[in-house]
């Protein structure tokens, strides 16, 4: 009888240890997944801020130059050669402000994204604009034009 109780006790300890090990293993996997997601998010933000945003300004420059004459593909790198820090800063703040406005029930973020839509084109023409000037001019240009821009995007 004592042997059976002792065997049941040993089996119970083994099962409890297995459950504890399984629980710890799952916690480690969850923490690893969270760390990977955070690192991937940080890489995405940095890539967007330092590479994709200046490329967007370069693409805007390409389109503006293409209105006058055939533009060269080198126009895509315009922001990397001219006022890179200023362009990167302004475009980062455009993305940040749009994100923060989106936190207010999505619709304000959409409205602000259309308000800030002209910033890449303004920087393509004049990369030395200050942040305040770029946002003010874009707001002025899009005043009364947001709905037309929205319909055009459809």
CSV table of C-alpha atoms in Angstrom, one decimal:
chain,number,residue,atom,x,y,z
A,1,UNK,CA,0.0,0.0,0.0
A,2,UNK,CA,2.8,2.4,0.9
A,3,UNK,CA,4.5,1.5,-2.4
A,4,UNK,CA,1.4,2.5,-4.4
A,5,UNK,CA,1.1,5.8,-2.5
A,6,UNK,CA,4.8,6.5,-3.1
A,7,UNK,CA,4.5,5.6,-6.8
A,8,UNK,CA,1.5,7.9,-7.1
A,9,UNK,CA,3.4,10.7,-5.3
A,10,UNK,CA,6.4,10.3,-7.7
A,11,UNK,CA,4.0,10.3,-10.7
A,12,UNK,CA,2.3,13.5,-9.4
A,13,UNK,CA,5.7,15.2,-8.9
A,14,UNK,CA,6.7,14.2,-12.5
A,15,UNK,CA,3.5,15.6,-13.9
A,16,UNK,CA,3.8,18.8,-11.9
A,17,UNK,CA,7.4,19.2,-13.0
A,18,UNK,CA,6.3,18.6,-16.6
A,19,UNK,CA,3.5,21.2,-16.3
A,20,UNK,CA,6.0,23.8,-14.7
A,21,UNK,CA,8.5,23.1,-17.5
A,22,UNK,CA,5.8,23.4,-20.1
A,23,UNK,CA,4.6,26.7,-18.6
A,24,UNK,CA,8.1,28.1,-18.4
A,25,UNK,CA,8.8,27.0,-22.0
A,26,UNK,CA,5.6,28.8,-23.2
A,27,UNK,CA,6.6,32.0,-21.3
A,28,UNK,CA,10.0,31.9,-23.0
A,29,UNK,CA,8.4,31.5,-26.4
A,30,UNK,CA,6.0,34.3,-25.8
A,31,UNK,CA,8.8,36.7,-24.6
A,32,UNK,CA,10.9,35.7,-27.6
A,33,UNK,CA,8.0,36.4,-30.0
A,34,UNK,CA,7.4,39.8,-28.3
A,35,UNK,CA,11.0,40.7,-28.6
A,36,UNK,CA,11.1,39.7,-32.3
A,37,UNK,CA,8.0,41.8,-33.0
A,38,UNK,CA,9.4,44.8,-31.2
A,39,UNK,CA,12.7,44.5,-33.1
A,40,UNK,CA,10.9,44.1,-36.5
A,41,UNK,CA,8.7,47.1,-35.7
A,42,UNK,CA,11.8,49.2,-34.9
A,43,UNK,CA,13.5,48.1,-38.1
A,44,UNK,CA,10.4,49.0,-40.0
A,45,UNK,CA,10.1,52.5,-38.4
A,46,UNK,CA,13.8,53.2,-39.0
A,47,UNK,CA,13.6,51.9,-42.6
A,48,UNK,CA,10.6,54.1,-43.3
A,49,UNK,CA,12.1,57.2,-41.7
A,50,UNK,CA,15.5,57.1,-43.2
A,51,UNK,CA,15.0,55.4,-46.6
A,52,UNK,CA,11.3,55.2,-47.7
A,53,UNK,CA,10.3,58.8,-46.8
A,54,UNK,CA,13.3,60.4,-48.7
A,55,UNK,CA,12.4,58.1,-51.6
A,56,UNK,CA,8.9,59.4,-51.5
A,57,UNK,CA,10.2,63.0,-51.8
A,58,UNK,CA,12.5,61.8,-54.6
A,59,UNK,CA,9.5,60.3,-56.4
A,60,UNK,CA,7.6,63.5,-56.0
A,61,UNK,CA,10.5,65.4,-57.5
A,62,UNK,CA,10.6,62.9,-60.4
A,63,UNK,CA,6.9,63.5,-61.1
A,64,UNK,CA,7.3,67.3,-60.9
A,65,UNK,CA,10.3,67.3,-63.2
A,66,UNK,CA,8.5,64.9,-65.6
A,67,UNK,CA,5.8,67.6,-66.1
A,68,UNK,CA,8.4,69.9,-67.7
A,69,UNK,CA,10.6,67.4,-69.6
A,70,UNK,CA,11.7,63.8,-69.4
A,71,UNK,CA,13.0,63.3,-65.9
A,72,UNK,CA,16.1,61.3,-65.1
A,73,UNK,CA,15.8,58.3,-62.8
A,74,UNK,CA,18.4,59.9,-60.6
A,75,UNK,CA,15.7,62.3,-59.3
A,76,UNK,CA,14.6,59.5,-57.0
A,77,UNK,CA,17.7,60.1,-54.9
A,78,UNK,CA,17.2,63.8,-54.7
A,79,UNK,CA,16.4,63.9,-51.0
A,80,UNK,CA,19.5,61.9,-50.2
A,81,UNK,CA,21.7,64.6,-51.8
A,82,UNK,CA,19.8,67.7,-50.8
A,83,UNK,CA,19.0,68.6,-47.2
A,84,UNK,CA,18.7,64.9,-46.2
A,85,UNK,CA,18.4,65.7,-42.4
A,86,UNK,CA,15.7,68.3,-42.9
A,87,UNK,CA,13.7,66.1,-45.3
A,88,UNK,CA,13.9,63.1,-43.0
A,89,UNK,CA,12.9,65.2,-40.0
A,90,UNK,CA,9.9,66.7,-41.7
A,91,UNK,CA,8.7,63.5,-43.2
A,92,UNK,CA,9.1,61.7,-39.9
A,93,UNK,CA,6.9,64.3,-38.2
A,94,UNK,CA,4.4,64.0,-40.9
A,95,UNK,CA,4.1,60.2,-40.3
A,96,UNK,CA,4.1,60.8,-36.5
A,97,UNK,CA,1.4,63.4,-36.6
A,98,UNK,CA,-0.7,61.3,-38.9
A,99,UNK,CA,-0.3,58.3,-36.6
A,100,UNK,CA,-1.2,60.3,-33.5
A,101,UNK,CA,-4.3,61.8,-35.2
A,102,UNK,CA,-5.3,58.3,-36.2
A,103,UNK,CA,-5.4,57.3,-32.6
A,104,UNK,CA,-8.5,59.6,-32.3
A,105,UNK,CA,-11.0,57.1,-33.9
A,106,UNK,CA,-9.3,56.8,-37.3
A,107,UNK,CA,-11.3,59.5,-39.2
A,108,UNK,CA,-9.2,62.5,-37.9
A,109,UNK,CA,-6.1,60.6,-39.0
A,110,UNK,CA,-7.5,60.2,-42.5
A,111,UNK,CA,-8.4,63.9,-42.7
A,112,UNK,CA,-4.9,64.9,-41.5
A,113,UNK,CA,-3.2,62.5,-43.9
A,114,UNK,CA,-4.9,64.4,-46.7
A,115,UNK,CA,-4.0,67.7,-45.1
A,116,UNK,CA,-0.3,66.6,-45.1
A,117,UNK,CA,-0.5,65.1,-48.6
A,118,UNK,CA,1.4,68.0,-50.3
A,119,UNK,CA,4.4,67.9,-48.0
A,120,UNK,CA,6.6,65.6,-50.2
A,121,UNK,CA,5.9,67.8,-53.2
A,122,UNK,CA,6.8,70.9,-51.3
A,123,UNK,CA,10.0,69.3,-50.1
A,124,UNK,CA,10.7,68.1,-53.7
A,125,UNK,CA,10.6,71.8,-54.8
A,126,UNK,CA,12.3,73.3,-51.8
A,127,UNK,CA,14.0,70.9,-49.4
A,128,UNK,CA,15.1,73.7,-47.1
A,129,UNK,CA,11.6,74.5,-45.9
A,130,UNK,CA,11.2,74.4,-42.2
A,131,UNK,CA,8.8,72.0,-40.6
A,132,UNK,CA,6.3,74.7,-39.7
A,133,UNK,CA,6.4,76.2,-43.2
A,134,UNK,CA,5.9,72.8,-44.9
A,135,UNK,CA,2.9,71.9,-42.7
A,136,UNK,CA,1.4,75.4,-43.0
A,137,UNK,CA,1.7,75.5,-46.8
A,138,UNK,CA,0.4,72.0,-47.2
A,139,UNK,CA,-2.6,72.8,-44.9
A,140,UNK,CA,-3.3,76.0,-46.9
A,141,UNK,CA,-3.0,74.1,-50.3
A,142,UNK,CA,-5.3,71.3,-49.2
A,143,UNK,CA,-7.9,73.6,-47.6
A,144,UNK,CA,-11.2,72.8,-49.4
A,145,UNK,CA,-9.4,70.2,-51.5
A,146,UNK,CA,-9.4,67.2,-49.2
A,147,UNK,CA,-12.6,65.7,-50.5
A,148,UNK,CA,-11.5,66.0,-54.1
A,149,UNK,CA,-8.2,64.3,-53.2
A,150,UNK,CA,-10.1,61.5,-51.4
A,151,UNK,CA,-12.4,60.9,-54.4
A,152,UNK,CA,-9.3,61.0,-56.7
A,153,UNK,CA,-7.7,58.3,-54.5
A,154,UNK,CA,-10.7,56.0,-55.0
